[in-house]
């Protein structure tokens, strides 16, 4: 039997946080979840309607949906407010562009209420939204807007300086959020236009397989790729918000992730709002005091963050923690990198809670392997697959291997929030699959005899630094643009705080002298061209880098040098 959202609180006891996991895992079908949505009866879909308007039309109309706090702005919005403001945003976007269903709009700004209004407004138009980290510099912005042929952009006056407008022929209009924006044929003053716009809007009803979000993410080769998610993903966001986040409608939920990352959309927007919970969005910079204080001031009950943040809080010590009352917390979760057993123990000792690890990726669109509230946690394990997901460990031919054998973590195709396309690159999309059946994640792992999965590492060269996924190729390409650099190889170097840091090995052009000054200059060059988190923290100069005969930098050898490990088979290396 499906769970009806409106009477969920009374229906779901015992079902809500998977106390019956063993029974569910064998019998669950995602069709059960679909009956929770209004479109199940009407056949009309729009995820923004399900997340916001549906509640605004119910007894939750005046319930707080969003607490926003970035230090300078502290604002509260009800579901009805969000409905009205997203309608206004949709009207503003529609009035000034030719945006239609399936067109791309990007949002490039720090977290602010306007980010959420415009994201929801664009989705109400059937437009595909690409959210970008505010840390991106010109090169990173250009790559994403040009690859997706974006027609419109929402940004701020500061960040607009990093948009190479003249190089983006498809970009019709830029909506600038700020005070007294000078308008011209490209620039629209978003804030001003919002004041006059109507707060009613005819939602574009779409097919559940129509595009909704385009998240660019890094692989080990090539430039960042656009991972397309569709409206149908909300089925999984909603169901896992219950099973894994354990969200109930009286919860104050805080997901610390930026919407530039898939966690910040799937669980920073859709999971909580589809569940009718109150979402806290905190902007500004990280500090242990700010974070603990946010939990205290807003009475956060469920908190979703990442290992790097937990490690920094752990490092700040109990003297900081003791100054705050965190007694409202009920459930804490982690995502993005391996959660060290040490951090789980810190959570139990200092916060009084087990931190629940969750494993998934941009491409999976939603939770895949998790530690549920009701489950016994094995510190260091990612947990078990969500009911409706079949995960396994396979060899390179796609054959399943027995427990305790390390191999490729793979998921059997066909879950609701699975990516539907790599933007403009069907070959790349197809390259993810083995035997048509397995989506191969690029992570290596093993399963134990009780069905728990244990993360071992990335199979490719993708770097995870402080939870950010950085493709070495993108950094290497940027390094090669520096006039003094002739060769560059980039690896992730293990780091106790950040998981990994980016280390670059660089060969300089003939006649150029190596120096600390030059290393700093090269670091800034990447910072300015891509983003601060993509810049190598360590640079080592070499006369020559190890390459294959076809000229490909052998990162595996660089890594072995760095870790003082054997270099392995060097038969493909040039002389
Ligand atoms: C890593 C979006 C260990 C993993 C959520 C994966 C993790 C990559 C975990 C995806 C975890 C994510 N334990 N590793 N719980 N969660 N990862 O797309 O390597 O930015 O393939 O994450 O992060 O990165 P993405």
Coordinates of C-alpha atoms and ligand atoms in Angstrom, one line a residue:
X1 CA 0.0 0.0 0.0
X2 CA 1.3 3.5 -0.9
X3 CA 1.9 6.2 1.7
X4 CA -0.4 9.3 1.3
X5 CA 1.6 12.4 2.0
X6 CA -1.4 14.2 3.7
X7 CA -2.0 11.5 6.3
X8 CA 1.5 10.2 6.4
X9 CA 2.1 10.9 10.1
X10 CA -0.6 8.5 11.1
X11 CA 0.0 5.9 8.5
X12 CA 3.7 5.3 8.4
X13 CA 4.6 4.2 11.9
X14 CA 6.8 1.2 11.5
X15 CA 7.2 1.8 7.8
X16 CA 8.8 5.2 8.0
X17 CA 12.4 4.5 8.8
X18 CA 12.6 1.0 7.5
X19 CA 12.3 -1.0 10.7
X20 CA 11.0 -3.7 8.4
X21 CA 14.0 -3.5 6.0
X22 CA 14.4 -7.2 5.4
X23 CA 10.8 -7.6 4.3
X24 CA 10.8 -4.4 2.2
X25 CA 14.1 -5.2 0.4
X26 CA 12.6 -8.2 -1.2
X27 CA 9.2 -6.9 -2.1
X28 CA 9.3 -3.2 -2.6
X29 CA 8.3 -1.6 -5.9
X30 CA 8.7 2.1 -6.6
X31 CA 5.2 2.1 -7.9
X32 CA 4.1 2.1 -4.3
X33 CA 5.6 5.5 -3.8
X34 CA 4.0 7.0 -6.9
X35 CA 0.6 7.0 -5.3
X36 CA 1.8 9.7 -2.9
X37 CA 1.8 12.3 -5.6
X38 CA -1.0 14.3 -7.0
X39 CA -0.1 13.4 -10.6
X40 CA -0.6 9.7 -9.9
X41 CA -4.3 10.5 -10.5
X42 CA -4.0 13.5 -12.9
X43 CA -1.1 12.3 -15.0
X44 CA 0.2 15.9 -14.9
X45 CA 3.7 16.3 -13.5
X46 CA 5.8 19.2 -12.3
X47 CA 8.2 18.6 -9.4
X48 CA 8.1 22.2 -8.3
X49 CA 4.3 21.9 -8.0
X50 CA 4.6 18.7 -5.9
X51 CA 7.3 20.3 -3.7
X52 CA 5.7 23.7 -3.1
X53 CA 2.2 24.4 -4.5
X54 CA 0.6 21.2 -3.3
X55 CA 1.4 22.2 0.3
X56 CA 0.4 25.8 -0.3
X57 CA -3.0 24.5 -1.3
X58 CA -3.3 22.4 1.9
X59 CA -3.3 22.9 5.6
X60 CA 0.4 23.6 5.3
X61 CA -0.2 26.8 3.5
X62 CA 1.2 29.1 6.3
X63 CA 3.7 26.7 7.6
X64 CA 7.4 27.8 7.5
X65 CA 9.0 26.1 4.5
X66 CA 12.3 28.0 4.4
X67 CA 14.4 29.6 7.1
X68 CA 17.1 31.5 5.3
X69 CA 20.1 32.9 7.2
X70 CA 23.4 34.1 5.7
X71 CA 24.4 36.3 8.6
X72 CA 23.0 39.5 7.0
X73 CA 19.6 38.3 5.8
X74 CA 17.5 36.3 8.1
X75 CA 14.2 35.5 6.5
X76 CA 11.3 33.1 6.8
X77 CA 9.1 31.9 3.9
X78 CA 5.9 29.8 4.2
X79 CA 4.9 27.3 1.5
X80 CA 2.5 29.9 0.3
X81 CA 5.2 32.5 0.0
X82 CA 7.4 30.1 -1.9
X83 CA 4.5 29.4 -4.3
X84 CA 4.0 33.1 -4.9
X85 CA 7.6 34.1 -5.3
X86 CA 8.4 31.2 -7.6
X87 CA 5.4 32.2 -9.7
X88 CA 6.7 35.7 -9.9
X89 CA 10.2 34.5 -10.9
X90 CA 8.6 32.3 -13.6
X91 CA 6.7 35.4 -14.9
X92 CA 9.9 37.5 -15.0
X93 CA 11.9 34.8 -16.8
X94 CA 9.1 34.2 -19.3
X95 CA 8.5 37.9 -20.0
X96 CA 12.1 38.6 -21.0
X97 CA 13.2 35.4 -22.9
X98 CA 12.0 32.8 -25.4
X99 CA 12.6 30.1 -22.8
X100 CA 10.5 27.0 -23.4
X101 CA 10.1 23.6 -22.1
X102 CA 13.5 21.8 -22.3
X103 CA 15.6 24.9 -22.7
X104 CA 18.5 25.5 -20.3
X105 CA 18.7 28.3 -17.7
X106 CA 21.7 28.5 -15.3
X107 CA 21.9 30.0 -11.8
X108 CA 25.2 31.3 -10.7
X109 CA 25.0 32.8 -7.3
X110 CA 25.6 32.2 -3.6
X111 CA 22.7 30.8 -1.7
X112 CA 19.9 33.3 -1.3
X113 CA 16.1 33.2 -1.3
X114 CA 16.2 34.4 -5.0
X115 CA 18.2 31.4 -6.0
X116 CA 15.4 29.1 -4.8
X117 CA 12.7 31.3 -6.3
X118 CA 14.3 31.3 -9.7
X119 CA 15.2 27.6 -9.6
X120 CA 11.6 26.7 -8.7
X121 CA 10.2 29.3 -11.1
X122 CA 12.2 27.9 -14.0
X123 CA 11.2 24.3 -13.2
X124 CA 7.5 25.5 -13.2
X125 CA 8.1 26.6 -16.8
X126 CA 9.4 23.2 -17.8
X127 CA 12.9 24.6 -18.2
X128 CA 16.0 22.6 -17.3
X129 CA 18.1 24.3 -14.5
X130 CA 21.8 24.2 -14.2
X131 CA 23.0 25.3 -10.8
X132 CA 26.6 26.6 -10.6
X133 CA 28.9 27.0 -7.6
X134 CA 29.7 30.6 -6.8
X135 CA 33.3 29.6 -6.6
X136 CA 33.5 29.1 -10.4
X137 CA 35.7 31.4 -12.4
X138 CA 35.4 32.4 -16.1
X139 CA 36.7 29.2 -17.6
X140 CA 34.4 26.9 -15.6
X141 CA 31.3 29.1 -16.3
X142 CA 32.1 29.2 -20.0
X143 CA 32.5 25.4 -20.3
X144 CA 29.1 24.7 -18.8
X145 CA 27.1 27.5 -20.4
X146 CA 28.5 26.8 -23.9
X147 CA 28.2 23.0 -23.7
X148 CA 24.5 23.2 -22.7
X149 CA 23.8 26.2 -25.0
X150 CA 22.1 28.0 -22.1
X151 CA 19.6 30.7 -23.1
X152 CA 19.4 32.5 -19.8
X153 CA 21.4 33.0 -16.6
X154 CA 20.5 34.3 -13.1
X155 CA 23.4 35.9 -11.3
X156 CA 24.7 38.7 -9.1
X157 CA 26.6 41.9 -10.1
X158 CA 29.8 40.5 -8.7
X159 CA 29.6 37.2 -10.4
X160 CA 28.5 38.7 -13.7
X161 CA 32.1 39.8 -14.1
X162 CA 33.1 36.2 -14.6
X163 CA 30.6 35.5 -17.4
X164 CA 32.2 35.8 -20.8
X165 CA 29.0 37.1 -22.4
X166 CA 30.4 37.9 -25.8
X167 CA 31.6 34.3 -26.2
X168 CA 28.2 32.8 -25.5
X169 CA 26.0 33.3 -28.6
X170 CA 23.1 31.3 -27.2
X171 CA 22.7 33.4 -24.1
X172 CA 19.7 35.7 -24.6
X173 CA 19.3 37.3 -21.2
X174 CA 21.1 37.7 -17.9
X175 CA 18.9 38.3 -14.8
X176 CA 20.9 40.2 -12.2
X177 CA 19.9 40.0 -8.6
X178 CA 20.9 43.2 -6.7
X179 CA 20.2 46.9 -6.2
X180 CA 19.7 49.3 -9.0
X181 CA 21.0 47.2 -11.9
X182 CA 21.6 49.1 -15.1
X183 CA 19.5 47.3 -17.7
X184 CA 20.3 46.9 -21.4
X185 CA 19.3 44.5 -24.2
X186 CA 21.0 41.6 -22.4
X187 CA 20.7 42.6 -18.7
X188 CA 17.5 42.4 -16.7
X189 CA 17.1 43.8 -13.2
X190 CA 15.6 40.7 -11.5
X191 CA 14.9 42.2 -8.1
X192 CA 13.0 45.2 -9.6
X193 CA 11.1 43.0 -12.1
X194 CA 10.0 40.7 -9.2
X195 CA 8.2 43.6 -7.5
X196 CA 5.9 44.1 -10.4
X197 CA 5.4 40.5 -11.6
X198 CA 2.2 38.7 -11.0
X199 CA 2.2 36.0 -8.3
X200 CA 0.0 33.6 -10.3
X201 CA 1.5 31.4 -13.1
X202 CA 0.2 28.7 -15.3
X203 CA 2.5 25.8 -14.6
X204 CA 3.8 23.9 -17.5
X205 CA 2.7 20.3 -17.0
X206 CA 5.4 18.0 -18.4
X207 CA 6.0 14.4 -18.9
X208 CA 7.7 12.7 -15.9
X209 CA 10.7 11.8 -18.2
X210 CA 11.2 15.5 -19.1
X211 CA 14.4 17.2 -18.0
X212 CA 14.6 19.2 -14.8
X213 CA 18.2 19.6 -13.6
X214 CA 21.5 19.6 -15.3
X215 CA 24.4 19.0 -12.9
X216 CA 27.9 19.3 -14.3
X217 CA 30.4 16.9 -12.7
X218 CA 33.9 15.7 -13.3
X219 CA 35.2 12.5 -14.6
X220 CA 38.8 11.4 -15.1
X221 CA 39.0 12.4 -18.7
X222 CA 37.6 15.2 -20.8
X223 CA 35.9 18.3 -19.7
X224 CA 33.0 18.3 -17.1
X225 CA 29.9 16.4 -18.3
X226 CA 26.3 17.5 -17.9
X227 CA 24.3 14.9 -16.0
X228 CA 20.6 15.3 -16.8
X229 CA 17.9 14.5 -14.2
X230 CA 14.2 14.3 -14.9
X231 CA 11.0 15.1 -12.9
X232 CA 10.6 11.4 -12.2
X233 CA 13.6 11.7 -9.8
X234 CA 11.2 13.1 -7.2
X235 CA 9.8 9.7 -6.5
X236 CA 13.2 8.7 -5.1
X237 CA 13.9 12.0 -3.4
X238 CA 10.6 11.7 -1.5
X239 CA 10.8 8.1 -0.5
X240 CA 14.5 8.3 0.6
X241 CA 13.7 11.5 2.5
X242 CA 11.5 9.3 4.7
X243 CA 13.5 6.1 4.8
X244 CA 17.0 7.6 5.1
X245 CA 16.7 11.2 6.3
X246 CA 13.7 10.0 8.4
X247 CA 12.0 13.3 7.7
X248 CA 8.7 13.9 9.3
X249 CA 6.7 17.1 8.7
X250 CA 7.5 18.7 12.0
X251 CA 11.2 18.4 11.3
X252 CA 13.6 21.3 10.9
X253 CA 16.0 19.9 8.4
X254 CA 19.4 21.3 7.6
X255 CA 21.3 20.1 4.5
X256 CA 24.6 22.0 4.4
X257 CA 25.3 21.4 0.7
X258 CA 25.1 24.1 -2.0
X259 CA 22.7 23.5 -4.9
X260 CA 25.7 23.6 -7.2
X261 CA 26.2 20.1 -5.9
X262 CA 23.5 17.4 -6.5
X263 CA 23.1 17.0 -2.7
X264 CA 22.0 20.6 -2.5
X265 CA 19.1 20.0 -5.0
X266 CA 18.0 16.4 -4.3
X267 CA 18.1 16.8 -0.5
X268 CA 18.5 20.6 -0.1
X269 CA 15.3 21.2 -2.1
X270 CA 13.2 18.3 -3.2
X271 CA 13.5 15.7 -0.4
X272 CA 12.5 18.0 2.4
X273 CA 9.9 20.0 0.6
X274 CA 8.2 17.0 -1.0
X275 CA 7.9 15.8 2.6
X276 CA 6.4 19.1 3.8
X277 CA 9.3 19.7 6.2
X278 CA 10.9 23.0 7.1
X279 CA 14.2 23.6 5.3
X280 CA 17.0 25.6 6.9
X281 CA 19.4 27.2 4.4
X282 CA 22.5 28.7 5.8
X283 CA 24.7 30.9 3.6
X284 CA 28.1 32.5 4.3
X285 CA 31.4 30.9 5.4
X286 CA 31.9 27.8 7.5
X287 CA 33.0 28.2 11.1
X288 CA 32.4 25.8 13.9
X289 CA 30.7 28.6 15.9
X290 CA 28.4 29.6 13.1
X291 CA 27.4 26.0 12.4
X292 CA 26.7 25.0 16.0
X293 CA 24.9 28.2 16.5
X294 CA 22.6 27.6 13.5
X295 CA 21.6 24.3 15.0
X296 CA 20.8 25.9 18.3
X297 CA 19.0 29.0 17.0
X298 CA 16.7 27.1 14.5
X299 CA 16.3 24.0 16.6
X300 CA 17.5 21.7 13.8
X301 CA 16.3 18.2 14.2
X302 CA 17.8 16.4 11.2
X303 CA 21.2 17.4 9.9
X304 CA 22.9 16.3 6.7
X305 CA 26.5 17.2 6.1
X306 CA 29.9 15.9 4.9
X307 CA 32.9 14.2 6.4
X308 CA 35.2 17.2 5.9
X309 CA 32.9 19.4 7.8
X310 CA 32.5 16.9 10.6
X311 CA 36.3 16.5 10.8
X312 CA 36.7 20.3 11.1
X313 CA 34.1 20.4 13.8
X314 CA 35.9 17.5 15.5
X315 CA 39.2 19.4 15.2
X316 CA 37.7 22.5 16.8
X317 CA 37.3 20.5 20.0
X318 CA 34.7 20.2 22.8
X319 CA 35.3 23.6 24.2
X320 CA 33.5 25.1 21.2
X321 CA 30.8 22.5 21.2
X322 CA 30.0 22.9 24.9
X323 CA 28.9 26.5 24.3
X324 CA 25.9 25.4 22.3
X325 CA 22.7 23.6 23.0
X326 CA 22.2 21.0 20.3
X327 CA 19.6 19.0 22.2
X328 CA 17.0 19.3 19.4
X329 CA 19.1 17.1 17.0
X330 CA 17.5 13.7 16.4
X331 CA 19.3 12.3 13.4
X332 CA 22.6 13.1 11.6
X333 CA 23.8 12.0 8.2
X334 CA 26.9 12.3 6.0
X335 CA 27.6 12.1 2.3
X336 CA 30.3 12.6 -0.3
X337 CA 33.4 10.9 1.0
X338 CA 34.3 8.0 3.2
X339 CA 33.1 8.6 6.7
X340 CA 35.9 7.6 9.1
X341 CA 35.0 5.3 12.0
X342 CA 36.8 7.9 14.1
X343 CA 34.2 10.5 13.1
X344 CA 31.3 8.1 13.9
X345 CA 32.8 7.6 17.3
X346 CA 33.2 11.4 17.8
X347 CA 29.5 11.8 16.9
X348 CA 28.5 9.2 19.5
X349 CA 30.7 10.6 22.2
X350 CA 30.3 14.3 21.6
X351 CA 27.0 14.8 19.9
X352 CA 25.3 11.8 21.4
X353 CA 24.3 10.5 17.9
X354 CA 25.5 8.0 15.5
X355 CA 26.3 9.7 12.2
X356 CA 24.6 7.8 9.4
X357 CA 26.7 7.5 6.2
X358 CA 24.9 7.6 2.8
X359 CA 26.5 6.7 -0.5
X360 CA 25.4 8.0 -3.9
X361 CA 26.6 10.1 -6.8
X362 CA 25.5 12.9 -9.1
X363 CA 24.7 10.2 -11.7
X364 CA 22.5 8.2 -9.4
X365 CA 20.4 11.3 -8.5
X366 CA 19.4 10.0 -5.1
X367 CA 20.4 7.7 -2.2
X368 CA 21.6 4.3 -3.2
X369 CA 23.5 2.7 -0.3
X370 CA 22.7 4.0 3.2
X371 CA 22.6 3.5 6.9
X372 CA 18.9 3.8 7.9
X373 CA 17.9 5.1 11.3
X374 CA 16.7 1.7 12.4
X375 CA 19.7 -0.2 11.3
X376 CA 22.7 -1.3 13.2
X377 CA 25.7 0.8 12.0
X378 CA 29.0 -0.8 11.3
X379 CA 31.4 2.2 11.5
X380 CA 33.3 2.5 8.2
X381 CA 30.5 0.9 6.1
X382 CA 28.3 2.8 3.7
X383 CA 25.4 0.7 4.7
X384 CA 22.9 -1.3 2.6
X385 CA 21.0 -0.6 -0.6
X386 CA 17.7 1.2 -0.4
X387 CA 14.8 -1.1 -1.1
X388 CA 14.1 -0.9 -4.8
X389 CA 17.9 -0.8 -5.6
X390 CA 19.9 -3.8 -6.4
X391 CA 23.6 -3.1 -5.8
X392 CA 26.4 -5.6 -6.2
X393 CA 30.1 -6.0 -6.7
X394 CA 31.1 -7.1 -10.3
X395 CA 34.3 -7.9 -12.0
X396 CA 35.4 -6.1 -15.2
X397 CA 33.2 -8.4 -17.3
X398 CA 30.1 -7.7 -15.3
X399 CA 30.0 -11.0 -13.4
X400 CA 29.0 -10.7 -9.7
X401 CA 31.7 -11.7 -7.2
X402 CA 31.3 -13.4 -3.8
X403 CA 31.2 -11.4 -0.5
X404 CA 34.5 -9.9 0.7
X405 CA 35.8 -9.8 -2.9
X406 CA 36.9 -6.3 -4.0
X407 CA 35.5 -5.2 -7.3
X408 CA 33.5 -2.6 -9.1
X409 CA 30.5 -1.2 -7.2
X410 CA 27.6 -1.6 -9.7
X411 CA 23.9 -0.9 -9.6
X412 CA 21.3 -2.8 -11.7
X413 CA 19.8 -0.3 -14.1
X414 CA 16.3 1.2 -13.6
X415 CA 15.8 3.3 -10.5
X416 CA 13.6 6.5 -10.5
X417 CA 16.4 9.1 -10.0
X418 CA 18.9 7.6 -12.4
X419 CA 20.5 10.2 -14.8
X420 CA 18.9 10.0 -18.2
X421 CA 21.6 11.6 -20.4
X422 CA 25.1 13.0 -20.5
X423 CA 24.3 16.2 -22.2
X424 CA 25.1 16.0 -25.9
X425 CA 27.2 12.9 -25.4
X426 CA 25.4 9.5 -25.8
X427 CA 28.7 7.6 -26.1
X428 CA 29.8 8.9 -22.8
X429 CA 26.5 7.8 -21.3
X430 CA 26.7 4.3 -22.7
X431 CA 30.2 3.9 -21.5
X432 CA 28.9 3.7 -17.9
X433 CA 27.2 0.4 -18.5
X434 CA 28.5 -3.2 -18.5
X435 CA 26.5 -5.9 -20.3
X436 CA 23.6 -3.3 -20.7
X437 CA 22.6 -4.4 -17.2
X438 CA 25.0 -2.8 -14.7
X439 CA 25.6 0.9 -14.1
X440 CA 29.3 0.9 -13.1
X441 CA 30.0 3.6 -10.5
X442 CA 33.8 4.0 -10.8
X443 CA 34.1 3.2 -7.1
X444 CA 35.6 0.0 -5.8
X445 CA 34.1 -1.7 -2.8
X446 CA 33.2 -5.1 -1.3
X447 CA 30.2 -6.5 0.4
X448 CA 30.3 -8.4 3.6
X449 CA 28.3 -11.5 4.5
X450 CA 25.5 -9.4 6.0
X451 CA 25.0 -7.3 2.9
X452 CA 26.8 -4.2 4.1
X453 CA 29.0 -2.4 1.5
X454 CA 32.5 -1.1 2.3
X455 CA 34.0 1.7 0.2
X456 CA 37.6 1.1 -1.0
X457 CA 38.4 3.9 -3.4
X458 CA 37.9 5.4 -6.8
X459 CA 38.9 3.2 -9.7
X460 CA 39.5 6.1 -12.0
X461 CA 41.7 9.2 -11.1
X462 CA 38.8 11.4 -9.9
X463 CA 39.9 13.5 -6.9
X464 CA 37.6 14.0 -3.9
X465 CA 38.9 17.0 -2.0
X466 CA 36.9 18.3 0.9
X467 CA 33.8 16.6 -0.7
X468 CA 34.3 18.3 -4.1
X469 CA 34.7 16.1 -7.1
X470 CA 37.6 17.4 -9.2
X471 CA 38.6 15.9 -12.5
X472 CA 42.4 15.9 -12.9
X473 CA 42.1 16.4 -16.7
X474 CA 40.3 19.8 -16.2
X475 CA 43.1 21.0 -13.9
X476 CA 45.8 19.7 -16.2
X477 CA 44.3 21.5 -19.2
X478 CA 44.2 24.7 -17.3
X479 CA 47.8 24.3 -16.1
X480 CA 48.9 23.8 -19.7
X481 CA 47.4 27.2 -20.6
X482 CA 50.0 28.8 -18.3
X483 CA 52.8 30.2 -20.5
X484 CA 55.6 28.5 -18.4
X485 CA 54.1 25.0 -18.2
X486 CA 54.9 22.4 -20.8
X487 CA 53.6 19.2 -19.1
X488 CA 51.3 18.7 -16.1
X489 CA 50.0 15.7 -14.2
X490 CA 47.5 16.0 -11.4
X491 CA 46.7 13.5 -8.6
X492 CA 44.8 13.3 -5.3
X493 CA 47.2 13.1 -2.4
X494 CA 45.7 11.6 0.8
X495 CA 45.1 14.2 3.5
X496 CA 43.8 13.7 7.0
X497 CA 41.4 16.7 7.0
X498 CA 40.3 17.0 3.4
X499 CA 40.3 13.4 2.3
X500 CA 42.6 14.3 -0.6
X501 CA 44.4 17.4 -1.7
X502 CA 45.2 18.2 -5.3
X503 CA 48.9 17.8 -6.1
X504 CA 50.4 18.8 -9.5
X505 CA 53.5 17.6 -11.1
X506 CA 54.8 20.1 -13.6
X507 CA 57.5 20.3 -16.2
X508 CA 58.5 23.8 -17.2
X509 CA 59.3 25.2 -20.6
X510 CA 62.9 25.3 -21.4
X511 CA 64.9 28.1 -19.8
X512 CA 62.2 28.8 -17.1
X513 CA 63.6 28.6 -13.6
X514 CA 61.5 26.9 -10.9
X515 CA 60.7 29.0 -7.8
X516 CA 58.2 29.2 -5.0
X517 CA 57.0 32.5 -6.6
X518 CA 56.3 30.7 -9.9
X519 CA 54.5 27.9 -8.0
X520 CA 52.3 30.5 -6.4
X521 CA 51.7 32.2 -9.7
X522 CA 50.6 28.9 -11.3
X523 CA 48.3 28.1 -8.4
X524 CA 46.6 31.5 -8.8
X525 CA 46.3 31.0 -12.5
X526 CA 44.2 27.9 -11.9
X527 CA 42.3 29.6 -9.1
X528 CA 41.4 32.5 -11.4
X529 CA 40.6 30.3 -14.4
X530 CA 38.6 27.5 -12.8
X531 CA 37.9 27.7 -9.0
X532 CA 39.7 28.0 -5.7
X533 CA 39.0 24.3 -4.9
X534 CA 40.5 23.2 -8.2
X535 CA 43.9 24.8 -7.6
X536 CA 46.7 22.4 -6.6
X537 CA 47.7 22.9 -3.0
X538 CA 51.0 21.2 -3.7
X539 CA 53.2 21.7 -6.8
X540 CA 56.3 19.7 -7.6
X541 CA 58.5 20.6 -10.5
X542 CA 60.0 17.7 -12.6
X543 CA 62.2 17.8 -15.7
X544 CA 59.9 15.3 -17.4
X545 CA 56.6 13.5 -16.6
X546 CA 56.0 9.8 -17.1
X547 CA 53.9 9.3 -20.3
X548 CA 52.6 6.4 -22.3
X549 CA 53.9 6.0 -25.9
X550 CA 50.7 7.7 -27.1
X551 CA 51.6 10.7 -24.9
X552 CA 49.1 10.2 -22.1
X553 CA 50.4 11.3 -18.7
X554 CA 50.6 8.3 -16.4
X555 CA 48.9 9.5 -13.2
X556 CA 49.2 6.1 -11.7
X557 CA 53.0 6.4 -11.8
X558 CA 52.8 9.9 -10.3
X559 CA 50.7 8.5 -7.5
X560 CA 53.1 5.7 -6.8
X561 CA 56.0 8.2 -6.7
X562 CA 54.0 10.3 -4.2
X563 CA 53.0 7.4 -2.0
X564 CA 56.4 5.7 -2.3
X565 CA 54.8 2.6 -3.7
X566 CA 56.0 0.3 -6.5
X567 CA 55.2 1.8 -9.9
X568 CA 53.8 -1.5 -11.3
X569 CA 53.8 -2.4 -15.0
X570 CA 55.7 0.3 -17.0
X571 CA 55.6 -1.5 -20.4
X572 CA 53.4 1.2 -22.0
X573 CA 55.7 4.0 -20.8
X574 CA 57.7 5.9 -23.4
X575 CA 61.5 5.6 -23.0
Ligands
LIG1 C1 32.3 9.5 -3.4 C2 27.3 13.3 -5.0 C3 32.6 7.1 0.3 C4 32.3 8.3 -4.3 C5 26.6 12.8 -3.7 C6 31.3 8.7 -5.4 C7 31.5 8.5 -1.2 C8 31.6 10.1 -5.5 C9 30.4 8.5 -0.4 C10 30.4 10.9 -6.0 C11 30.4 7.8 0.8 C12 30.0 9.7 -2.2 N1 31.5 7.1 1.1 N2 32.6 7.8 -0.9 N3 29.3 7.8 1.6 N4 29.5 9.3 -1.0 N5 31.3 9.3 -2.3 O1 28.8 12.9 -7.6 O2 33.6 8.2 -4.8 O3 30.1 14.6 -6.3 O4 31.6 8.0 -6.6 O5 28.6 13.0 -5.0 O6 31.8 10.6 -4.2 O7 30.7 12.2 -6.1 P1 29.5 13.3 -6.3

